[in-house]
Amino acid sequence: MTISLTEENYLKAIYTLSRLGDESEVTTNEISKHLKNKAATVTDMLKRLAEKKLINYIPYQGVKLTEKGKRTAIKVVRKHRLWEVFLVDKLNFKWDEVHEIAEQLEHINSDELIQRLDVFLGKPKFDPHGDPIPDANGQLNTIKALPLNQRKSKGNFIFVGVNEHSKSFLQHLTGIGLKIGDSLLIEEINEFDNSFKVKINKTNSQFFSNKVASNILVEIKK
Amino acid sequence: MTISLTEENYLKAIYTLSRLGDESEVTTNEISKHLKNKAATVTDMLKRLAEKKLINYIPYQGVKLTEKGKRTAIKVVRKHRLWEVFLVDKLNFKWDEVHEIAEQLEHINSDELIQRLDVFLGKPKFDPHGDPIPDANGQLNTIKALPLNQRKSKGNFIFVGVNEHSKSFLQHLTGIGLKIGDSLLIEEINEFDNSFKVKINKTNSQFFSNKVASNILVEIKK
DNA sequence: ACTAAAAATTTGTTTAGCCTAATAAAATTT
DNA sequence: AAATTTTATTAGGCTAAACAAATTTTTAGT
Ligand SMILES: [Mn+2]
Ligand SMILES: [Mn+2]
Ligand SMILES: [Mn+2]
Ligand SMILES: [Mn+2]
């Protein structure tokens, strides 16, 4: 049974959306919004995917990936993230330039290719945005990072990933001079607007709005 | 105007077929055979491509690429061959394993990507099968090689490319121990079946059938 | 419990890309 | 020059993937 590029994109969307919330059912409208297709189109595809046993679908009740569907979705995510590492590490693209190209590359179909690419890149565990790369068996490091704005006390953290992948946000961070792996020391938390004053790498102090802070994922520095 | 993956494949087919012969018109049946689609399907597509000014098409008279069509086709060929170099040089695929994957990768759409891939690979001039890689402006080294079986005198040659790209032929050459760049000394030409006895790299003598010799491209050794 | 709003599905079209069968045009043979 | 064969086109139909409009089901508000 072959899975089309479009079907792969639907499976990935369902996977991504189910991870945002509580792992429960994903709704037609969520998928519709995410993929920028009309709800009627989504319903059609849900029937097709259910037919292929890639999702469990009860009309009006939303969908969940089957094991098979989940495996497929994770493989697409794995490819997407490996290619992003390739583009940044080997071709010197910036982290805000790679997503659209990876959206295409993630559909290239060759197990041998993924395997060799993985080795060539040194079996990376995270992509350029800090997102974990599933291994060949579909296992992925659960990330224990939290958004910066949920840290209620001052302290020392490491910037490990982003919640928001838009080009403008990534460029904003680059403008500030913030990169994955940088240390972040919360110096002030302003009560009235929940903005933060943060020192990056012990040198340069910056103000982060709550919006920005909510999209920056940090771990506690050991 | 966007050009679909399928349209790209038709343009590439027309380009390839026109190069085989005398650069003249390509026929519906040739395309049909090459792409393994029915002639009626090809006629449909020819109308679409003509509509888009990618080919000049006169019913019953065959087709020729327009300048625009040719540019597009050459770009696809460039991408195909660059990706093949990547797969062999960087991911250590064998030369008989890369074609199918390159058939997919050649449709990835990003000028910046091709440009950077080209630089990353060291701006290669030839792909793993000895085929010339068009440069960013679509110029390509005309190859002055001839098939081994057209060399009528004994002498010293260099193996620079293949005429036949099938997995089985490439594996056959690998089995013989023949690689691009090897020197070939014609020791004997057998009149009755036009087979050749050839010494590879001054060490190992092999018999080549005329069929094999016709698919091996050589240049005169300077 | 009833009604209005929101969410999802069904119905009917469209386009790209493929097919087979029927027909027309061109080339070849007699 | 006709007849036959080969090549190509037209006509009609199919499926995947999209849409808009109409309808149904579920949820939320009173
Ligand atoms: Mn991405
Ligand atoms: Mn990413
Ligand atoms: Mn190839
Ligand atoms: Mn090649």
Coordinates of C-alpha atoms (C1' of nucleotides) and ligand atoms in Angstrom, one line a residue:
Chain A
M1 CA 0.0 0.0 0.0
T2 CA 1.4 3.3 -1.0
I3 CA 0.8 6.6 0.9
S4 CA 0.6 9.7 -1.2
L5 CA 2.4 13.0 -0.4
T6 CA -1.0 14.5 0.4
E7 CA -1.9 11.7 2.8
E8 CA 1.5 12.0 4.4
N9 CA 0.8 15.7 5.1
Y10 CA -2.5 14.9 6.6
L11 CA -1.0 12.2 8.9
K12 CA 1.7 14.6 10.0
A13 CA -0.9 17.3 10.7
I14 CA -2.9 15.0 12.8
Y15 CA 0.2 13.9 14.7
T16 CA 1.3 17.4 15.3
L17 CA -2.1 18.6 16.4
S18 CA -2.5 15.6 18.8
R19 CA 0.8 16.5 20.5
L20 CA -0.3 20.1 21.1
G21 CA -3.1 19.2 23.3
D22 CA -3.7 16.2 25.5
E23 CA -3.2 13.4 22.9
S24 CA -6.9 13.1 22.5
E25 CA -9.0 13.3 19.3
V26 CA -8.1 15.9 16.6
T27 CA -11.1 17.7 15.0
T28 CA -11.9 18.3 11.4
N29 CA -11.7 22.0 11.8
E30 CA -8.3 21.9 13.5
I31 CA -6.9 20.0 10.5
S32 CA -8.7 22.3 8.1
K33 CA -7.1 25.4 9.7
H34 CA -3.7 23.8 10.0
L35 CA -3.5 22.7 6.3
K36 CA -5.5 25.6 5.0
N37 CA -8.0 23.3 3.3
K38 CA -11.7 23.5 3.6
A39 CA -13.4 21.3 6.1
A40 CA -15.3 19.4 3.4
T41 CA -11.9 18.5 1.8
V42 CA -10.7 17.3 5.2
T43 CA -13.7 15.1 5.7
D44 CA -13.1 13.4 2.3
M45 CA -9.5 12.7 3.3
L46 CA -10.4 11.4 6.7
K47 CA -12.6 8.8 5.0
R48 CA -9.7 7.8 2.8
L49 CA -7.3 7.5 5.7
A50 CA -9.7 5.5 7.7
E51 CA -10.2 3.2 4.7
K52 CA -6.5 2.6 4.7
K53 CA -6.5 2.0 8.5
L54 CA -4.2 4.9 9.1
I55 CA -6.6 6.6 11.5
N56 CA -9.6 5.8 13.6
Y57 CA -12.4 7.9 12.5
I58 CA -16.0 8.3 13.8
P59 CA -18.0 10.9 12.0
Y60 CA -18.5 14.0 14.1
Q61 CA -16.2 12.6 16.8
G62 CA -12.7 13.5 15.5
V63 CA -9.8 11.3 14.7
K64 CA -6.8 9.5 16.2
L65 CA -3.9 7.9 14.5
T66 CA -3.7 4.1 14.4
E67 CA -0.3 2.6 15.2
K68 CA 0.4 2.3 11.5
G69 CA -0.7 5.9 11.0
K70 CA 1.5 7.1 13.8
R71 CA 4.5 5.2 12.5
T72 CA 4.1 6.9 9.1
A73 CA 3.7 10.3 10.6
I74 CA 6.7 10.0 12.8
K75 CA 8.8 8.9 9.8
V76 CA 7.8 12.0 7.9
V77 CA 8.8 14.1 11.0
R78 CA 12.1 12.3 11.2
K79 CA 12.8 13.0 7.6
H80 CA 11.8 16.6 7.9
R81 CA 14.1 17.2 10.8
L82 CA 17.0 15.3 9.4
W83 CA 16.9 17.3 6.2
E84 CA 16.7 20.6 8.2
V85 CA 19.9 19.5 10.0
F86 CA 21.5 18.8 6.6
L87 CA 20.5 22.2 5.2
V88 CA 21.8 24.1 8.2
D89 CA 24.9 22.0 9.1
K90 CA 26.1 21.1 5.6
L91 CA 24.7 23.8 3.3
N92 CA 24.9 26.7 5.7
F93 CA 21.3 27.8 5.5
K94 CA 20.1 29.9 8.4
W95 CA 17.5 28.3 10.7
D96 CA 14.7 30.5 9.4
E97 CA 15.3 29.4 5.8
V98 CA 15.0 25.7 5.9
H99 CA 11.4 24.8 6.7
E100 CA 9.8 25.2 3.3
I101 CA 12.6 23.2 1.6
A102 CA 12.3 20.5 4.3
E103 CA 8.5 20.4 3.6
Q104 CA 9.4 19.1 0.1
L105 CA 12.3 16.9 1.1
E106 CA 10.3 15.1 3.8
H107 CA 8.4 13.2 1.1
I108 CA 11.4 11.7 -0.6
N109 CA 10.9 8.0 -0.3
S110 CA 13.9 5.8 0.4
D111 CA 14.7 4.1 3.7
E112 CA 18.3 3.6 2.6
L113 CA 18.5 7.4 2.0
I114 CA 17.3 8.3 5.5
Q115 CA 19.5 5.8 7.1
R116 CA 22.6 7.1 5.3
L117 CA 21.7 10.7 5.8
D118 CA 21.3 10.1 9.5
V119 CA 24.8 8.6 9.7
F120 CA 26.3 11.4 7.5
L121 CA 24.9 14.0 9.9
G122 CA 26.2 12.1 12.9
K123 CA 22.9 10.8 14.1
P124 CA 21.7 14.1 15.4
K125 CA 19.2 14.1 18.3
F126 CA 17.7 17.6 17.7
D127 CA 17.0 19.7 14.6
P128 CA 18.0 23.4 14.2
H129 CA 15.0 24.6 16.1
G130 CA 15.6 22.3 19.1
D131 CA 12.9 19.8 18.1
P132 CA 13.8 16.2 18.8
I133 CA 14.5 13.8 15.9
P134 CA 12.8 10.5 16.2
D135 CA 15.2 7.6 15.8
A136 CA 14.9 4.8 13.2
N137 CA 12.4 3.0 15.4
G138 CA 10.2 6.1 15.9
Q139 CA 11.4 6.7 19.5
L140 CA 11.8 10.3 20.4
N141 CA 13.3 12.1 23.3
T142 CA 10.5 13.6 25.3
I143 CA 11.7 17.1 25.9
K144 CA 11.5 18.4 29.5
A145 CA 11.8 22.0 28.5
L146 CA 9.2 24.6 29.5
P147 CA 8.5 28.0 28.0
L148 CA 10.5 30.8 29.6
N149 CA 7.4 32.7 30.7
Q150 CA 6.4 29.7 32.9
R151 CA 9.5 30.1 35.0
K152 CA 8.3 32.0 37.9
S153 CA 11.6 32.5 39.7
K154 CA 14.8 34.1 38.7
G155 CA 17.5 31.7 37.7
N156 CA 19.8 30.3 35.2
F157 CA 18.5 28.4 32.1
I158 CA 19.6 27.1 28.7
F159 CA 17.7 27.9 25.5
V160 CA 16.9 24.6 24.0
G161 CA 14.1 25.2 21.5
V162 CA 11.2 27.3 20.1
N163 CA 7.5 26.9 20.3
E164 CA 6.8 29.1 17.2
H165 CA 8.6 28.3 14.0
S166 CA 7.7 31.3 11.8
K167 CA 10.4 33.0 9.9
S168 CA 9.7 36.3 11.5
F169 CA 10.0 34.9 15.1
L170 CA 13.2 33.1 14.2
Q171 CA 14.7 36.2 12.6
H172 CA 13.7 38.2 15.7
L173 CA 15.7 35.9 17.9
T174 CA 18.6 36.1 15.5
G175 CA 18.4 39.9 15.7
I176 CA 18.5 39.7 19.5
G177 CA 21.6 37.5 19.2
L178 CA 20.0 34.4 20.7
K179 CA 20.9 30.9 19.5
I180 CA 20.1 27.4 20.7
G181 CA 22.4 26.4 23.5
D182 CA 22.8 30.0 24.9
S183 CA 22.5 30.5 28.6
L184 CA 19.7 32.7 29.9
L185 CA 19.7 34.3 33.3
I186 CA 16.3 35.8 34.3
E187 CA 17.2 39.1 36.0
E188 CA 13.7 40.6 36.3
I189 CA 10.1 39.5 35.9
N190 CA 7.8 42.5 35.4
E191 CA 4.4 41.7 37.1
F192 CA 2.2 44.2 35.2
D193 CA 2.9 42.8 31.6
N194 CA 4.7 39.5 32.4
S195 CA 7.8 40.7 30.5
F196 CA 11.3 39.5 31.3
K197 CA 14.7 41.0 31.5
V198 CA 17.2 38.3 30.6
K199 CA 20.9 38.2 30.4
I200 CA 22.2 36.1 27.5
N201 CA 25.5 34.3 27.9
K202 CA 26.3 36.4 30.9
T203 CA 27.0 39.4 28.7
N204 CA 24.1 41.1 27.0
S205 CA 20.8 42.0 28.8
Q206 CA 17.6 42.0 26.8
F207 CA 13.9 42.6 27.4
F208 CA 11.5 39.8 26.3
S209 CA 7.8 40.4 25.9
N210 CA 5.6 37.7 27.4
K211 CA 4.8 36.7 23.8
V212 CA 8.4 36.1 23.0
A213 CA 9.1 34.5 26.4
S214 CA 6.2 32.1 25.8
N215 CA 7.8 30.8 22.6
I216 CA 11.3 30.2 24.0
L217 CA 11.8 26.8 25.6
V218 CA 14.4 26.5 28.3
E219 CA 15.8 23.9 30.6
I220 CA 17.2 24.5 34.0
K221 CA 21.0 24.9 33.9
K222 CA 22.8 22.2 35.8
Chain B
M1 CA 3.5 30.1 -13.9
T2 CA 4.2 26.9 -12.0
I3 CA 5.4 23.7 -13.7
S4 CA 4.2 20.5 -12.1
L5 CA 6.3 17.4 -11.4
T6 CA 4.6 15.6 -14.2
E7 CA 5.2 18.4 -16.6
E8 CA 8.9 18.5 -15.6
N9 CA 9.2 14.8 -16.4
Y10 CA 7.7 15.3 -19.9
L11 CA 10.1 18.2 -20.6
K12 CA 13.1 16.2 -19.4
A13 CA 11.9 13.2 -21.6
I14 CA 11.6 15.5 -24.7
Y15 CA 15.0 17.0 -24.0
T16 CA 16.7 13.6 -23.5
L17 CA 15.0 12.1 -26.6
S18 CA 16.0 15.1 -28.8
R19 CA 19.6 14.6 -27.8
L20 CA 19.7 11.0 -28.8
G21 CA 19.0 11.7 -32.4
D22 CA 19.7 14.7 -34.5
E23 CA 18.1 17.4 -32.3
S24 CA 15.0 17.3 -34.5
E25 CA 11.4 16.8 -33.6
V26 CA 10.4 14.2 -31.0
T27 CA 7.4 12.0 -31.7
T28 CA 4.4 11.2 -29.5
N29 CA 5.3 7.5 -29.6
E30 CA 8.9 8.0 -28.5
I31 CA 7.7 10.0 -25.5
S32 CA 5.0 7.4 -24.8
K33 CA 7.5 4.6 -24.8
H34 CA 10.1 6.5 -22.7
L35 CA 7.6 7.5 -20.0
K36 CA 5.6 4.3 -20.2
N37 CA 2.4 6.3 -20.7
K38 CA -0.2 5.7 -23.4
A39 CA 0.1 7.8 -26.6
A40 CA -3.3 9.4 -25.9
T41 CA -2.0 10.6 -22.5
V42 CA 1.0 12.1 -24.1
T43 CA -1.1 14.0 -26.7
D44 CA -3.1 15.5 -23.8
M45 CA 0.1 16.6 -22.1
L46 CA 1.6 18.0 -25.3
K47 CA -1.4 20.3 -25.7
R48 CA -0.9 21.5 -22.1
L49 CA 2.8 22.1 -22.6
A50 CA 2.2 23.9 -25.9
E51 CA -0.5 26.1 -24.1
K52 CA 2.2 27.0 -21.6
K53 CA 4.7 27.8 -24.4
L54 CA 7.1 25.2 -23.2
I55 CA 7.1 23.3 -26.5
N56 CA 6.2 24.0 -30.1
Y57 CA 3.7 21.4 -31.1
I58 CA 2.1 20.8 -34.5
P59 CA -0.4 17.9 -34.4
Y60 CA 1.1 14.8 -36.3
Q61 CA 4.4 16.6 -36.7
G62 CA 6.1 16.0 -33.3
V63 CA 7.4 18.5 -30.8
K64 CA 10.4 20.7 -30.0
L65 CA 11.2 22.4 -26.8
T66 CA 11.0 26.2 -26.8
E67 CA 13.8 28.1 -25.2
K68 CA 11.8 28.3 -22.0
G69 CA 11.1 24.6 -22.1
K70 CA 14.7 23.8 -22.7
R71 CA 15.8 25.9 -19.8
T72 CA 13.4 24.1 -17.6
A73 CA 14.5 20.7 -18.8
I74 CA 18.2 21.4 -18.4
K75 CA 17.5 22.6 -14.8
V76 CA 15.9 19.3 -14.0
V77 CA 18.8 17.5 -15.5
R78 CA 21.2 19.6 -13.5
K79 CA 19.4 18.9 -10.3
H80 CA 19.3 15.1 -11.1
R81 CA 23.0 14.9 -11.7
L82 CA 24.0 17.1 -8.7
W83 CA 21.9 14.9 -6.4
E84 CA 23.5 11.8 -7.8
V85 CA 26.9 13.3 -7.0
F86 CA 25.7 14.0 -3.5
L87 CA 24.4 10.5 -3.0
V88 CA 27.6 8.8 -4.2
D89 CA 30.3 11.3 -2.9
K90 CA 28.7 12.1 0.4
L91 CA 26.4 9.3 1.3
N92 CA 28.5 6.5 -0.2
F93 CA 25.8 5.0 -2.4
K94 CA 27.1 2.9 -5.3
W95 CA 26.6 4.3 -8.8
D96 CA 23.9 1.8 -9.6
E97 CA 21.8 2.7 -6.6
V98 CA 21.2 6.5 -7.1
H99 CA 19.1 6.9 -10.1
E100 CA 15.6 6.2 -8.6
I101 CA 16.3 8.5 -5.6
A102 CA 17.6 11.3 -7.9
E103 CA 14.4 10.9 -10.0
Q104 CA 12.6 12.1 -6.8
L105 CA 15.1 14.7 -5.7
E106 CA 15.3 16.4 -9.1
H107 CA 11.8 17.9 -8.5
I108 CA 12.7 19.7 -5.3
N109 CA 12.1 23.3 -6.0
S110 CA 14.6 25.8 -4.6
D111 CA 17.2 27.8 -6.5
E112 CA 19.1 28.6 -3.4
L113 CA 19.2 24.8 -2.6
I114 CA 20.7 23.9 -6.0
Q115 CA 23.2 26.7 -5.7
R116 CA 24.4 25.7 -2.2
L117 CA 24.4 22.0 -3.1
D118 CA 26.6 22.7 -6.1
V119 CA 29.1 24.6 -3.9
F120 CA 29.0 21.9 -1.2
L121 CA 29.9 19.3 -3.8
G122 CA 32.7 21.4 -5.2
K123 CA 30.9 22.4 -8.4
P124 CA 31.3 19.0 -10.1
K125 CA 31.4 18.9 -13.9
F126 CA 30.3 15.3 -14.2
D127 CA 27.9 13.0 -12.4
P128 CA 28.8 9.4 -11.2
H129 CA 28.0 8.0 -14.7
G130 CA 30.2 10.5 -16.5
D131 CA 27.3 12.6 -17.7
P132 CA 28.1 16.3 -17.8
I133 CA 26.3 18.6 -15.3
P134 CA 24.9 21.8 -16.8
D135 CA 26.1 24.9 -15.0
A136 CA 23.8 27.4 -13.4
N137 CA 23.3 29.1 -16.8
G138 CA 22.4 25.9 -18.5
Q139 CA 25.6 25.5 -20.3
L140 CA 27.0 22.0 -20.5
N141 CA 30.3 20.5 -21.6
T142 CA 29.7 18.8 -24.9
I143 CA 31.3 15.4 -24.4
K144 CA 33.7 14.4 -27.1
A145 CA 33.7 10.7 -26.1
L146 CA 32.8 7.9 -28.4
P147 CA 31.6 4.3 -27.6
L148 CA 34.5 1.9 -27.4
N149 CA 33.1 -0.2 -30.2
Q150 CA 33.5 2.7 -32.6
R151 CA 37.3 2.8 -32.0
K152 CA 38.6 0.9 -34.9
S153 CA 42.2 0.8 -34.0
K154 CA 44.1 -0.5 -31.0
G155 CA 45.2 2.2 -28.6
N156 CA 44.9 3.7 -25.2
F157 CA 41.7 5.3 -24.0
I158 CA 40.1 6.5 -20.8
F159 CA 36.7 5.3 -19.6
V160 CA 34.7 8.5 -19.2
G161 CA 31.0 7.5 -19.2
V162 CA 28.2 5.0 -20.0
N163 CA 25.6 5.1 -22.7
E164 CA 23.3 2.7 -20.8
H165 CA 22.3 3.5 -17.2
S166 CA 20.5 0.3 -16.2
K167 CA 21.3 -1.1 -12.8
S168 CA 22.3 -4.4 -14.3
F169 CA 24.8 -2.9 -16.8
L170 CA 26.4 -0.7 -14.1
Q171 CA 26.7 -3.7 -11.8
H172 CA 28.2 -5.7 -14.7
L173 CA 30.9 -3.1 -15.0
T174 CA 31.5 -3.1 -11.3
G175 CA 31.8 -6.8 -11.5
I176 CA 34.5 -6.5 -14.1
G177 CA 36.2 -4.0 -11.9
L178 CA 35.8 -1.0 -14.3
K179 CA 35.3 2.5 -12.9
I180 CA 35.0 5.9 -14.5
G181 CA 38.5 7.3 -15.1
D182 CA 40.2 3.9 -15.6
S183 CA 42.5 3.5 -18.6
L184 CA 41.6 1.0 -21.3
L185 CA 44.1 -0.4 -23.8
I186 CA 42.5 -2.2 -26.7
E187 CA 44.6 -5.3 -27.3
E188 CA 42.4 -7.2 -29.8
I189 CA 39.4 -6.5 -32.0
N190 CA 37.7 -9.7 -33.1
E191 CA 36.3 -9.2 -36.5
F192 CA 33.7 -12.0 -36.5
D193 CA 31.6 -10.7 -33.5
N194 CA 33.1 -7.2 -33.0
S195 CA 34.1 -8.2 -29.5
F196 CA 37.1 -6.6 -27.8
K197 CA 40.0 -7.7 -25.6
V198 CA 40.9 -4.8 -23.4
K199 CA 43.4 -4.3 -20.6
I200 CA 42.1 -2.2 -17.7
N201 CA 44.6 0.0 -15.9
K202 CA 47.5 -1.9 -17.4
T203 CA 46.9 -4.9 -15.2
N204 CA 43.8 -6.9 -15.9
S205 CA 42.6 -8.1 -19.4
Q206 CA 38.9 -8.6 -20.1
F207 CA 36.7 -9.5 -23.0
F208 CA 34.0 -7.0 -23.9
S209 CA 31.1 -8.1 -26.1
N210 CA 30.1 -5.6 -28.8
K211 CA 27.0 -4.8 -26.7
V212 CA 29.1 -3.9 -23.7
A213 CA 31.6 -2.0 -25.8
S214 CA 28.9 0.0 -27.4
N215 CA 27.8 1.3 -24.0
I216 CA 31.2 2.3 -22.8
L217 CA 32.2 5.8 -23.7
V218 CA 35.9 6.5 -24.0
E219 CA 38.3 9.4 -24.9
I220 CA 41.7 9.1 -26.4
K221 CA 44.4 9.1 -23.7
K222 CA 46.7 12.0 -24.0
Chain C
dA1 C1' -36.3 21.6 27.0
dC2 C1' -35.8 24.6 23.1
dT3 C1' -33.3 27.3 20.2
dA4 C1' -29.4 29.2 18.0
dA5 C1' -24.7 28.7 16.8
dA6 C1' -20.9 26.0 15.7
dA7 C1' -18.9 22.0 13.7
dA8 C1' -19.0 18.4 10.4
dT9 C1' -20.8 16.0 6.5
dT10 C1' -23.0 15.4 2.0
dT11 C1' -23.8 16.8 -2.6
dG12 C1' -22.3 18.5 -6.8
dT13 C1' -18.2 20.6 -9.5
dT14 C1' -13.5 21.3 -11.1
dT15 C1' -8.8 20.2 -12.7
dA16 C1' -4.7 17.2 -13.4
dG17 C1' -3.3 13.1 -15.0
dC18 C1' -4.1 8.8 -16.4
dC19 C1' -6.8 5.0 -19.3
dT20 C1' -9.4 2.4 -23.5
dA21 C1' -11.7 2.4 -27.7
dA22 C1' -12.8 4.7 -31.9
dT23 C1' -11.2 7.6 -35.5
dA24 C1' -8.2 10.3 -38.5
dA25 C1' -3.9 11.3 -40.7
dA26 C1' 0.5 10.0 -42.6
dA27 C1' 3.7 6.7 -44.3
dT28 C1' 4.5 2.5 -46.5
dT29 C1' 3.7 -1.3 -49.5
dT30 C1' 1.8 -3.4 -53.4
Chain D
dA1 C1' -3.1 5.0 -57.2
dA2 C1' -5.0 2.1 -53.8
dA3 C1' -4.8 -0.5 -49.9
dT4 C1' -2.6 -1.5 -45.7
dT5 C1' 0.0 -0.4 -41.7
dT6 C1' 1.7 2.8 -38.5
dT7 C1' 1.2 6.9 -35.9
dA8 C1' -1.4 10.2 -33.7
dT9 C1' -5.6 12.4 -32.1
dT10 C1' -10.3 12.6 -30.3
dA11 C1' -14.0 11.0 -27.4
dG12 C1' -15.4 9.3 -23.2
dG13 C1' -14.4 7.7 -18.5
dC14 C1' -11.9 7.2 -14.1
dT15 C1' -9.6 8.7 -9.6
dA16 C1' -7.3 11.9 -6.4
dA17 C1' -7.6 16.1 -4.4
dA18 C1' -9.4 20.4 -4.2
dC19 C1' -13.7 23.8 -3.9
dA20 C1' -18.7 26.0 -2.6
dA21 C1' -23.3 25.4 -1.2
dA22 C1' -26.7 22.8 1.2
dT23 C1' -27.7 19.8 5.0
dT24 C1' -27.2 17.4 9.2
dT25 C1' -25.4 16.7 13.8
dT26 C1' -23.6 18.3 18.0
dT27 C1' -22.9 21.8 21.4
dA28 C1' -24.0 25.9 23.9
dG29 C1' -27.1 29.4 25.6
dT30 C1' -31.4 30.7 27.4
Ligands
MN1 MN 10.4 22.7 9.8
MN2 MN 12.4 22.2 12.7
MN3 MN 20.2 9.1 -13.2
MN4 MN 23.6 9.9 -14.0

